[in-house]
Coordinates of C-alpha atoms in Angstrom, one line a residue:
M1 CA -41.0 -36.9 47.9
N2 CA -41.5 -34.8 51.0
R3 CA -40.1 -31.4 51.8
R4 CA -37.1 -32.6 53.5
Q5 CA -36.2 -34.9 50.6
R6 CA -36.5 -32.3 48.2
N7 CA -34.3 -30.0 50.2
A8 CA -31.6 -32.8 50.2
V9 CA -31.8 -33.0 46.6
F10 CA -31.5 -29.3 45.9
A11 CA -28.5 -29.2 48.4
L12 CA -26.8 -31.9 46.7
Y13 CA -27.1 -30.5 43.3
R14 CA -25.8 -27.1 44.6
T15 CA -22.9 -28.7 46.2
L16 CA -22.0 -30.3 43.0
L17 CA -22.4 -27.2 41.0
R18 CA -20.4 -25.1 43.5
R19 CA -17.5 -27.6 43.3
R20 CA -17.6 -27.9 39.7
W21 CA -17.6 -24.1 39.1
H22 CA -15.1 -23.7 41.7
R23 CA -12.8 -26.1 40.1
L24 CA -13.4 -24.6 36.6
G25 CA -12.3 -21.1 37.5
P26 CA -11.2 -18.8 34.9
T27 CA -8.7 -21.1 33.1
M28 CA -11.5 -23.8 32.7
K29 CA -9.6 -26.6 34.8
S30 CA -12.7 -28.7 35.1
L31 CA -12.6 -31.1 32.2
G32 CA -16.2 -32.3 33.2
A33 CA -17.6 -28.9 32.9
L34 CA -15.6 -28.1 29.7
L35 CA -17.0 -31.4 28.1
V36 CA -20.6 -30.5 29.0
A37 CA -20.1 -27.0 27.5
I38 CA -18.6 -28.3 24.5
S39 CA -21.3 -31.0 24.1
T40 CA -24.2 -28.3 24.5
V41 CA -22.6 -26.2 21.7
V42 CA -22.2 -29.3 19.5
A43 CA -25.9 -30.3 20.4
G44 CA -27.1 -26.8 19.2
A45 CA -25.3 -27.1 16.0
T46 CA -26.5 -30.6 15.5
F47 CA -30.1 -29.5 16.0
L48 CA -29.7 -26.7 13.5
M49 CA -27.9 -29.1 10.9
A50 CA -30.6 -31.7 11.4
F51 CA -33.3 -29.3 11.0
L52 CA -32.1 -27.6 7.9
L53 CA -31.0 -30.9 6.2
G54 CA -34.6 -32.5 7.1
F55 CA -36.4 -29.3 6.0
F56 CA -34.7 -29.4 2.4
L57 CA -34.1 -32.9 1.8
L58 CA -37.2 -34.7 3.3
P59 CA -39.9 -33.3 0.7
N60 CA -38.1 -35.0 -2.2
A61 CA -36.9 -38.1 -0.4
S62 CA -38.4 -41.6 -1.2
P63 CA -40.1 -43.4 2.0
V64 CA -36.9 -45.9 1.6
G65 CA -34.6 -42.9 2.1
V66 CA -36.4 -41.5 5.1
L67 CA -36.1 -45.0 6.6
W68 CA -32.4 -45.3 5.9
A69 CA -32.0 -41.6 7.3
W70 CA -33.6 -42.5 10.7
D71 CA -31.9 -46.0 10.9
G72 CA -28.5 -44.1 10.3
V73 CA -29.1 -41.7 13.2
L74 CA -30.4 -44.6 15.6
L75 CA -27.3 -46.7 14.7
A76 CA -25.0 -44.0 15.4
F77 CA -26.6 -43.2 18.6
L78 CA -26.6 -46.7 19.8
F79 CA -23.1 -47.3 19.0
L80 CA -21.9 -44.3 20.8
R81 CA -23.9 -45.1 23.8
V82 CA -22.6 -48.7 23.8
W83 CA -19.1 -47.7 23.2
G84 CA -19.2 -45.0 26.0
M85 CA -20.7 -47.7 28.4
A86 CA -17.9 -50.2 27.6
T87 CA -15.0 -47.9 28.0
D88 CA -16.0 -47.4 31.9
L89 CA -17.9 -50.5 33.3
R90 CA -16.5 -49.8 37.0
V91 CA -19.9 -47.8 37.6
D92 CA -23.5 -48.1 36.5
D93 CA -24.6 -44.6 37.6
V94 CA -23.6 -41.1 37.2
L95 CA -24.3 -40.4 40.8
S96 CA -23.1 -43.3 43.1
M97 CA -26.2 -44.7 45.1
Q98 CA -23.8 -46.1 47.6
N99 CA -22.4 -42.7 48.3
L100 CA -25.8 -41.0 48.7
L101 CA -27.6 -43.6 50.8
H102 CA -26.5 -41.4 54.0
L103 CA -28.7 -38.5 52.8
P104 CA -32.5 -38.5 53.6
L105 CA -33.2 -40.0 50.1
T106 CA -34.8 -43.3 49.0
P107 CA -33.1 -45.6 46.5
S108 CA -36.1 -44.6 44.2
D109 CA -35.1 -40.9 44.4
I110 CA -31.5 -41.5 43.7
F111 CA -32.5 -43.8 40.7
I112 CA -34.7 -41.0 39.3
L113 CA -31.8 -38.5 39.7
N114 CA -29.6 -40.8 37.8
A115 CA -32.2 -41.4 34.9
I116 CA -32.3 -37.5 34.4
A117 CA -28.5 -37.0 34.8
V118 CA -28.0 -39.6 31.9
H119 CA -29.5 -37.0 29.5
L120 CA -26.5 -34.6 30.3
Q121 CA -23.9 -36.7 29.0
P122 CA -22.4 -35.9 25.7
S123 CA -23.9 -38.5 23.4
P124 CA -27.5 -38.2 24.6
L125 CA -27.2 -34.4 24.3
I126 CA -26.1 -34.4 20.9
F127 CA -28.3 -37.0 19.5
G128 CA -31.3 -35.9 21.4
A129 CA -30.9 -32.6 19.6
A130 CA -30.5 -34.6 16.4
F131 CA -33.6 -36.4 16.9
L132 CA -35.6 -33.2 18.0
G133 CA -34.4 -31.4 14.8
L134 CA -35.2 -33.9 12.4
S135 CA -38.7 -34.5 14.0
L136 CA -39.4 -30.7 13.5
A137 CA -38.3 -30.7 10.2
S138 CA -40.6 -33.5 9.3
I139 CA -43.6 -31.4 10.7
F140 CA -42.7 -28.2 8.9
A141 CA -41.5 -30.1 5.5
L142 CA -44.0 -32.9 5.2
G143 CA -47.1 -31.3 6.9
P144 CA -48.9 -31.4 10.3
G145 CA -49.8 -35.0 10.0
H146 CA -46.1 -35.8 10.6
A147 CA -46.5 -34.2 14.2
I148 CA -46.9 -38.0 15.4
L149 CA -43.1 -38.3 14.6
L150 CA -42.1 -35.9 17.6
P151 CA -43.4 -38.2 20.3
L152 CA -42.3 -41.3 18.5
A153 CA -38.7 -39.9 18.3
L154 CA -38.9 -38.9 22.1
A155 CA -40.0 -42.4 22.9
S156 CA -37.4 -44.1 20.8
F157 CA -34.6 -41.8 22.3
W158 CA -35.7 -42.8 25.8
C159 CA -35.9 -46.4 24.6
V160 CA -32.3 -46.4 23.7
I161 CA -31.1 -44.8 27.0
A162 CA -33.3 -47.1 29.1
L163 CA -32.3 -50.3 27.4
T164 CA -28.4 -49.5 27.5
R165 CA -28.9 -48.4 31.1
Q166 CA -30.5 -51.8 31.8
L167 CA -27.6 -53.6 30.1
Q168 CA -25.0 -51.3 32.0
T169 CA -26.6 -52.3 35.4
F170 CA -26.7 -56.0 34.5
L171 CA -23.0 -55.8 33.7
A172 CA -22.1 -54.0 36.7
A173 CA -24.0 -56.7 38.6
L174 CA -21.8 -59.5 36.7
M175 CA -18.6 -57.3 37.5
V176 CA -19.1 -57.9 41.1
N177 CA -17.1 -61.0 40.6
K178 CA -13.5 -60.0 40.0
R179 CA -12.8 -63.0 37.8
R180 CA -15.3 -61.9 35.4
R181 CA -14.2 -58.1 35.0
G182 CA -11.6 -58.8 32.3
T183 CA -13.8 -60.9 30.1
I184 CA -16.8 -58.5 30.2
V185 CA -14.8 -55.5 29.5
A186 CA -13.1 -57.2 26.7
V187 CA -16.4 -58.5 25.0
C188 CA -18.1 -55.1 25.6
V189 CA -15.3 -53.3 23.7
M190 CA -14.8 -55.8 21.0
V191 CA -18.6 -56.3 20.2
P192 CA -18.9 -52.6 18.8
M193 CA -15.6 -53.1 16.8
L194 CA -17.1 -56.2 15.1
L195 CA -20.2 -54.5 14.4
I196 CA -18.3 -51.7 12.6
Q197 CA -16.3 -54.0 10.6
L198 CA -19.3 -56.4 9.7
P199 CA -20.3 -54.4 6.7
N200 CA -16.9 -54.6 5.4
I201 CA -16.7 -58.2 5.8
V202 CA -20.3 -58.6 4.0
M203 CA -19.1 -56.4 1.2
Q204 CA -15.8 -58.5 0.8
V205 CA -18.2 -61.6 0.5
E206 CA -20.3 -60.0 -1.9
L207 CA -17.5 -58.9 -3.9
W208 CA -16.3 -62.4 -4.3
G209 CA -19.6 -63.5 -5.3
S210 CA -20.0 -60.8 -8.1
L211 CA -16.6 -61.8 -9.3
E212 CA -17.3 -65.5 -9.6
R213 CA -20.8 -64.6 -11.3
S214 CA -21.0 -64.4 -15.1
D215 CA -21.6 -61.0 -16.8
S216 CA -25.3 -61.9 -18.0
E217 CA -26.1 -63.0 -14.4
H218 CA -24.5 -59.8 -12.9
R219 CA -26.4 -57.6 -15.4
E220 CA -29.8 -59.4 -14.5
H221 CA -29.1 -58.9 -10.8
L222 CA -28.3 -55.4 -11.5
E223 CA -31.5 -54.8 -13.3
V224 CA -33.6 -56.3 -10.6
E225 CA -32.0 -54.3 -8.0
L226 CA -32.7 -50.9 -10.0
S227 CA -36.3 -52.0 -10.7
D228 CA -37.0 -52.4 -7.0
S229 CA -35.1 -49.4 -5.7
D230 CA -38.3 -47.8 -4.4
A231 CA -39.1 -50.7 -2.3
P232 CA -37.1 -51.5 0.9
A233 CA -35.5 -55.0 1.2
E234 CA -37.5 -57.4 3.3
W235 CA -34.6 -58.0 5.7
L236 CA -34.4 -54.2 6.4
L237 CA -38.2 -54.1 7.4
A238 CA -37.9 -57.1 9.3
T239 CA -35.0 -55.9 11.2
N240 CA -36.9 -52.6 11.7
L241 CA -40.0 -54.3 13.2
A242 CA -37.8 -56.7 15.4
L243 CA -35.8 -54.1 17.2
P244 CA -38.1 -51.6 19.4
P245 CA -35.9 -48.5 18.9
A246 CA -36.1 -49.0 15.1
W247 CA -39.9 -48.7 15.3
L248 CA -39.1 -45.0 14.9
A249 CA -37.6 -45.4 11.3
Y250 CA -40.5 -47.6 10.4
G251 CA -43.2 -45.2 11.7
A252 CA -41.4 -42.4 9.5
Y253 CA -41.3 -44.8 6.6
Q254 CA -45.1 -45.5 6.9
A255 CA -45.9 -41.7 7.5
K256 CA -44.0 -40.8 4.3
R257 CA -46.5 -43.1 2.6
D258 CA -49.5 -41.3 4.4
R259 CA -50.0 -44.1 7.0
F260 CA -49.8 -42.6 10.6
W261 CA -51.3 -45.4 12.7
P262 CA -48.0 -47.4 12.9
A263 CA -46.3 -44.2 14.4
A264 CA -48.8 -43.9 17.0
A265 CA -48.8 -47.7 17.8
G266 CA -45.0 -47.5 17.9
T267 CA -45.0 -44.6 20.6
L268 CA -47.4 -46.5 22.8
G269 CA -45.2 -49.8 22.4
L270 CA -41.9 -47.7 23.0
L271 CA -43.4 -46.2 26.1
A272 CA -44.1 -49.5 27.5
V273 CA -40.6 -50.8 26.7
V274 CA -39.2 -47.9 28.6
G275 CA -41.3 -48.4 31.7
W276 CA -40.3 -52.2 31.6
S277 CA -36.8 -51.4 31.2
L278 CA -36.4 -48.8 33.9
R279 CA -38.3 -51.2 36.4
R280 CA -35.7 -53.9 35.7
S281 CA -32.9 -51.6 35.8
Y282 CA -34.2 -50.3 39.4
R283 CA -34.2 -53.9 40.6
S284 CA -30.9 -54.7 39.3
A285 CA -29.4 -51.5 40.8
L286 CA -30.8 -52.6 44.2
R287 CA -29.5 -55.9 43.9
V288 CA -26.0 -54.7 43.1
Y289 CA -25.9 -52.2 46.0
R290 CA -27.5 -54.5 48.5
R291 CA -25.1 -57.2 47.5
N292 CA -28.0 -59.9 47.1
E293 CA -26.8 -61.0 43.7
R294 CA -27.7 -64.6 43.0
G295 CA -24.3 -66.4 42.7
R296 CA -23.8 -69.9 41.4
A297 CA -23.3 -72.3 44.3
T298 CA -19.9 -74.0 44.0
R299 CA -20.3 -77.7 43.7
R300 CA -18.6 -79.8 46.3
G301 CA -16.2 -82.6 45.0
E302 CA -15.2 -80.7 41.9
Q303 CA -11.8 -79.6 43.1
A304 CA -10.1 -82.8 42.4
S305 CA -7.1 -82.3 39.9
S306 CA -7.9 -83.4 36.4
P307 CA -5.3 -85.7 34.5
R308 CA -2.6 -83.8 32.8
T309 CA -3.4 -83.0 29.2
R310 CA -1.0 -82.6 26.4
R311 CA -1.2 -78.7 26.8
R312 CA 0.0 -78.9 30.3
R313 CA 3.0 -81.1 29.5
I314 CA 4.0 -78.5 26.7
A315 CA 3.5 -75.7 29.3
E316 CA 5.8 -77.6 31.7
A317 CA 8.4 -78.3 29.2
Y318 CA 8.5 -74.5 28.3
W319 CA 8.8 -73.4 31.7
G320 CA 11.1 -76.1 32.7
A321 CA 13.8 -75.0 30.3
F322 CA 14.5 -71.6 32.2
P323 CA 15.6 -70.8 35.8
A324 CA 13.1 -71.3 38.4
I325 CA 12.9 -67.8 39.4
A326 CA 12.4 -66.5 35.9
A327 CA 9.9 -69.5 35.1
T328 CA 7.8 -68.4 38.4
V329 CA 7.9 -64.8 37.5
G330 CA 6.8 -65.6 34.0
R331 CA 3.9 -67.7 35.0
A332 CA 2.4 -65.2 37.4
S333 CA 2.8 -62.4 34.8
L334 CA 1.2 -64.5 32.1
R335 CA -1.7 -65.0 34.2
Q336 CA -2.0 -61.4 35.2
W337 CA -1.9 -60.3 31.7
V338 CA -4.5 -62.7 30.2
R339 CA -7.2 -62.1 33.0
S340 CA -7.0 -58.4 32.5
P341 CA -9.4 -56.7 30.0
H342 CA -6.5 -55.2 28.3
G343 CA -4.9 -58.5 27.7
K344 CA -8.2 -59.9 26.1
Q345 CA -8.7 -56.9 24.1
A346 CA -5.0 -57.2 22.8
L347 CA -5.4 -60.8 21.6
V348 CA -8.9 -60.3 20.1
T349 CA -7.8 -57.1 18.3
S350 CA -4.7 -58.8 16.7
I351 CA -6.9 -61.6 15.3
L352 CA -9.3 -59.1 14.0
V353 CA -6.8 -57.1 12.4
V354 CA -5.1 -60.0 10.8
L355 CA -8.4 -61.4 9.6
L356 CA -9.4 -58.2 7.9
V357 CA -6.0 -57.8 6.4
S358 CA -6.0 -61.4 5.3
L359 CA -9.5 -60.8 3.6
A360 CA -8.1 -58.1 1.6
A361 CA -4.9 -60.1 0.7
L362 CA -6.9 -63.0 -0.5
R363 CA -8.1 -61.0 -3.7
L364 CA -4.4 -59.9 -4.7
E365 CA -3.0 -62.1 -7.4
E366 CA 0.5 -61.2 -6.4
A367 CA -0.1 -62.4 -2.8
S368 CA 1.4 -65.9 -3.5
K369 CA 4.5 -64.3 -4.9
S370 CA 5.2 -62.2 -2.0
Q371 CA 4.1 -64.8 0.7
P372 CA 7.2 -64.5 2.8
Y373 CA 7.1 -60.9 3.1
L374 CA 3.3 -60.9 3.4
G375 CA 3.3 -63.7 6.2
L376 CA 6.0 -62.1 8.2
G377 CA 4.3 -58.7 7.9
L378 CA 1.1 -60.2 9.4
A379 CA 2.8 -62.0 12.0
A380 CA 4.7 -58.9 13.1
L381 CA 1.5 -57.0 13.3
C382 CA -0.1 -59.6 15.4
S383 CA 2.9 -59.3 17.8
F384 CA 2.3 -55.7 18.2
G385 CA -1.1 -56.5 19.9
P386 CA 0.1 -56.9 23.5
I387 CA 2.4 -53.7 23.1
V388 CA 0.5 -52.3 26.4
F389 CA 2.1 -55.1 28.3
V390 CA 5.6 -55.2 26.4
S391 CA 6.2 -51.4 27.2
N392 CA 4.8 -51.8 30.9
V393 CA 5.8 -55.1 32.4
F394 CA 5.6 -53.9 36.1
G395 CA 2.4 -52.0 35.7
W396 CA 0.3 -54.8 36.7
D397 CA 2.1 -55.9 39.5
R398 CA 0.8 -53.2 42.1
G399 CA 1.8 -54.1 45.7
G400 CA 3.2 -57.6 44.5
F401 CA 6.2 -55.5 42.9
R402 CA 7.1 -54.7 46.6
V403 CA 6.9 -58.5 47.5
L404 CA 8.9 -59.3 44.4
L405 CA 11.8 -57.1 45.3
A406 CA 11.6 -58.0 49.0
T407 CA 12.6 -61.7 48.2
G408 CA 15.8 -60.3 46.7
P409 CA 15.7 -62.1 43.3
P410 CA 18.5 -61.3 40.6
R411 CA 17.2 -58.4 38.5
H412 CA 18.1 -60.0 35.3
L413 CA 16.1 -62.9 36.1
V414 CA 13.1 -60.7 37.0
L415 CA 13.4 -59.2 33.5
L416 CA 14.0 -62.5 32.0
G417 CA 10.7 -63.9 33.5
K418 CA 8.6 -61.0 32.5
N419 CA 9.7 -61.5 28.9
L420 CA 9.1 -65.2 29.2
G421 CA 5.6 -64.3 30.3
L422 CA 5.2 -62.2 27.2
M423 CA 6.4 -64.8 24.8
P424 CA 3.0 -66.9 24.4
I425 CA 0.9 -63.8 23.7
T426 CA 3.4 -62.2 21.2
L427 CA 5.1 -65.2 19.4
G428 CA 2.2 -67.6 19.7
P429 CA -0.2 -65.6 17.6
G430 CA 2.6 -64.8 15.1
L431 CA 3.4 -68.4 14.6
A432 CA -0.4 -69.2 14.1
V433 CA -0.4 -66.7 11.4
L434 CA 2.7 -67.9 9.6
V435 CA 1.4 -71.5 9.6
A436 CA -2.0 -70.1 8.2
A437 CA -0.2 -68.2 5.5
Q438 CA 1.8 -71.3 4.6
L439 CA -1.4 -73.2 4.3
V440 CA -3.0 -70.7 2.0
W441 CA 0.0 -69.9 0.0
P442 CA 2.3 -72.8 0.1
Q443 CA 6.1 -71.7 -0.1
P444 CA 9.4 -73.4 0.1
T445 CA 10.2 -74.8 3.6
T446 CA 13.3 -72.4 3.9
H447 CA 11.1 -69.4 3.5
F448 CA 8.8 -70.6 6.2
L449 CA 11.7 -71.5 8.9
A450 CA 13.4 -68.2 7.8
S451 CA 10.0 -66.3 8.6
I452 CA 9.9 -68.0 12.0
L453 CA 13.3 -66.9 12.8
Q454 CA 12.6 -63.5 11.8
L455 CA 9.6 -63.4 14.0
M456 CA 11.7 -64.4 16.9
V457 CA 14.0 -61.4 15.9
V458 CA 11.0 -59.1 16.1
C459 CA 10.0 -60.3 19.6
L460 CA 13.6 -59.9 21.1
V461 CA 13.6 -56.5 19.7
L462 CA 10.3 -55.6 21.2
F463 CA 11.3 -57.1 24.4
M464 CA 14.6 -55.1 24.8
M465 CA 12.7 -51.9 24.1
G466 CA 9.7 -52.8 26.2
N467 CA 12.1 -53.4 29.2
H468 CA 13.6 -49.9 28.6
F469 CA 10.2 -48.3 28.7
S470 CA 9.1 -50.2 31.6
I471 CA 12.0 -48.9 33.7
T472 CA 12.1 -45.4 32.5
G473 CA 8.3 -44.7 32.2
P474 CA 6.0 -47.0 34.3
W475 CA 2.5 -46.5 34.9
G476 CA -0.3 -48.0 37.0
A477 CA -2.6 -50.2 35.2
S478 CA -6.3 -50.5 35.8
F479 CA -7.9 -54.1 36.1
M480 CA -11.5 -52.9 35.9
S481 CA -11.8 -50.5 32.8
L482 CA -9.9 -49.6 29.7
K483 CA -9.7 -45.9 30.7
Q484 CA -6.2 -44.6 31.2
R485 CA -4.6 -41.1 32.2
G486 CA -2.7 -39.0 29.8
E487 CA 0.6 -40.1 30.7
P488 CA 0.0 -43.9 29.9
V489 CA -1.6 -42.9 26.6
A490 CA 1.6 -41.0 25.6
S491 CA 3.9 -43.5 26.9
N492 CA 1.9 -46.3 25.0
L493 CA 2.1 -44.2 21.8
G494 CA 5.7 -43.4 22.2
A495 CA 6.6 -47.2 22.6
F496 CA 4.5 -48.1 19.8
L497 CA 6.1 -45.6 17.3
V498 CA 9.6 -46.5 18.3
A499 CA 8.8 -50.4 18.0
A500 CA 7.1 -49.7 14.7
F501 CA 10.4 -47.9 13.5
A502 CA 12.6 -50.7 14.5
V503 CA 10.2 -53.5 13.0
G504 CA 10.1 -51.4 9.8
V505 CA 13.8 -51.5 9.5
I506 CA 13.7 -55.1 9.9
M507 CA 11.0 -55.6 7.4
L508 CA 13.1 -53.3 4.8
A509 CA 16.2 -55.4 5.3
T510 CA 13.9 -58.7 4.8
A511 CA 12.5 -57.3 1.6
G512 CA 16.0 -56.5 0.3
V513 CA 17.3 -59.9 1.2
L514 CA 14.3 -61.7 -0.5
V515 CA 14.8 -59.6 -3.7
L516 CA 18.4 -60.6 -3.8
E517 CA 17.6 -64.1 -3.3
R518 CA 15.2 -64.0 -6.2
L519 CA 17.8 -62.4 -8.3
L520 CA 20.4 -65.0 -7.4
G521 CA 17.9 -67.8 -8.2
D522 CA 17.2 -66.2 -11.6
A523 CA 20.8 -66.1 -12.3
G524 CA 21.2 -69.8 -11.7
W525 CA 22.5 -69.6 -8.0
P526 CA 19.9 -70.9 -5.7
I527 CA 21.3 -70.0 -2.3
P528 CA 19.0 -69.9 0.6
L529 CA 20.0 -66.4 1.5
Y530 CA 16.8 -65.5 3.4
L531 CA 17.4 -68.4 5.8
L532 CA 21.0 -67.7 6.1
F533 CA 20.2 -63.9 6.8
S534 CA 17.7 -64.9 9.4
V535 CA 20.0 -67.2 11.3
L536 CA 22.6 -64.6 11.3
T537 CA 20.3 -61.7 12.5
L538 CA 18.7 -64.1 15.3
G539 CA 22.2 -64.9 16.6
L540 CA 23.1 -61.2 16.7
A541 CA 19.7 -60.3 18.2
A542 CA 20.0 -63.0 21.0
L543 CA 23.6 -61.5 21.9
W544 CA 22.2 -57.9 21.8
Y545 CA 19.5 -59.2 24.1
R546 CA 21.7 -60.8 26.6
D547 CA 24.0 -57.7 26.8
A548 CA 21.0 -55.3 27.1
L549 CA 19.4 -57.6 29.8
R550 CA 22.5 -57.2 31.9
Y551 CA 22.6 -53.4 31.5
Q552 CA 19.1 -53.1 32.2
A553 CA 19.3 -55.2 35.3
K554 CA 22.0 -52.9 36.6
A555 CA 19.6 -49.8 36.0
L556 CA 16.5 -51.2 37.5
P557 CA 17.6 -51.0 41.4
A558 CA 18.1 -47.3 40.9
Q559 CA 14.5 -46.9 39.6
E560 CA 12.6 -49.3 41.8
E561 CA 11.3 -46.9 44.2
R562 CA 10.0 -44.6 41.2
I563 CA 8.4 -47.6 39.6
L564 CA 6.8 -48.6 43.0
E565 CA 5.3 -45.2 43.4
A566 CA 4.2 -45.0 39.7
I567 CA 2.3 -48.4 39.6
N568 CA 0.7 -47.9 42.9
T569 CA -0.9 -44.7 41.9
P570 CA -4.7 -45.1 42.3
V571 CA -6.5 -45.8 39.0
D572 CA -9.6 -47.3 39.6

């Protein structure tokens, strides 16, 4: 780097700092600077806490305890890095290479600047301090021979940053294709959530196994575990050896046993992995910004229409049952929502929540007796997944909302079409949950049909409230990330609380009807009160929905300009 390039770099950083502190002012208006300041304070406290805990606890800790301690710190750091990367996949660099190429800087200079700037983010600052504090505590508490852990900890820290940066650059290259963005964002958000819940699922499975095991077998298994408490499990050592960042934990484990050569070998290996990862990241960044990604060539002759399947015939029958304008709006809206990252996250989150609740409910002896209430509750919980769409039906239209209004369709058909598009992603998963609950805990057919009708009531109530929130509090949605401004977060929270209150009232009424039906059955009056109540409430909800749709259609024209301005506000 010559003098001219160095001056350009210094001028760039001076400009960034000047703008940041100018925005900061006496009232700390710059959230970025405030976040860095808070992260620095937290990093200092983390360093002090890690040093003190390590200094007092490491001398009496076993090698297995040292292994678990370092593994815990590494897992927390890796999780926060992946989670922060998943929440904003729109960019792969702190400083955009595309916006800096007009300066007398080479792409390698900008890449180095970004690699340095990554260390100023909150999670690297905090966990870098934790790594440093625990390494220094090992030296002071366990002896000077453990000084080898300091370069090993730094190499492991850089390895996590380099590998996650390489992954982020790779995902940024994939997201050049707009059709892949929603899937990539949803997968990157759901993978950390699944990893968090994985220990819970494993514990549930082990608990079932322990309940099925006899007392003598359980006692023998417990004695074997206690006798081998000083030796780590084979799978734990294999995992630490297979994952390069975890070589830090393995090196600390061996150092506690007075074997220091694994830590030295791990340091050299980690530095080699860091160099390889940075080289791959640099090449990927160049491909992204030069737009030279290798795309798959579209095959000719594959655009012929495939034969109509049974699923398509069902879809045609569904849309054909409603007016053409409403069906067209519903089809377009459904495709928009399903392709967005929010849609994929909502569907997968609903399935995950229902799965975890079902795992807990399978162990309850009273679950089969309360199946109608339990099945309806799980189905209603699943219908809450797409609340982000229910409460903001126009937010994904952007410029298409102006085109929709220019065609002059009846406003009640527009609202009806939006709700028809929501029906498959709210009612569909709920019906699947009711069928699964019926297979696991068989109940009378009248209860099953009544639960389906009650689920339709819940959906109609959600649609009515969602239309109201969409007209009174619209906000522009992002197609590229899950980040939102403060207004959408508050609006979503308010809509969720109101909808939860309404559904809670329905569930309380359902519980009262089920109790009354059971009392009548015990008294010799087997009346399907739950089914009759569900038919009555569905009829009242349908009439209420029709009247509400008319009033909301009259209120929509007065808010159209405000909605158009709100949903076209730049988000990405």
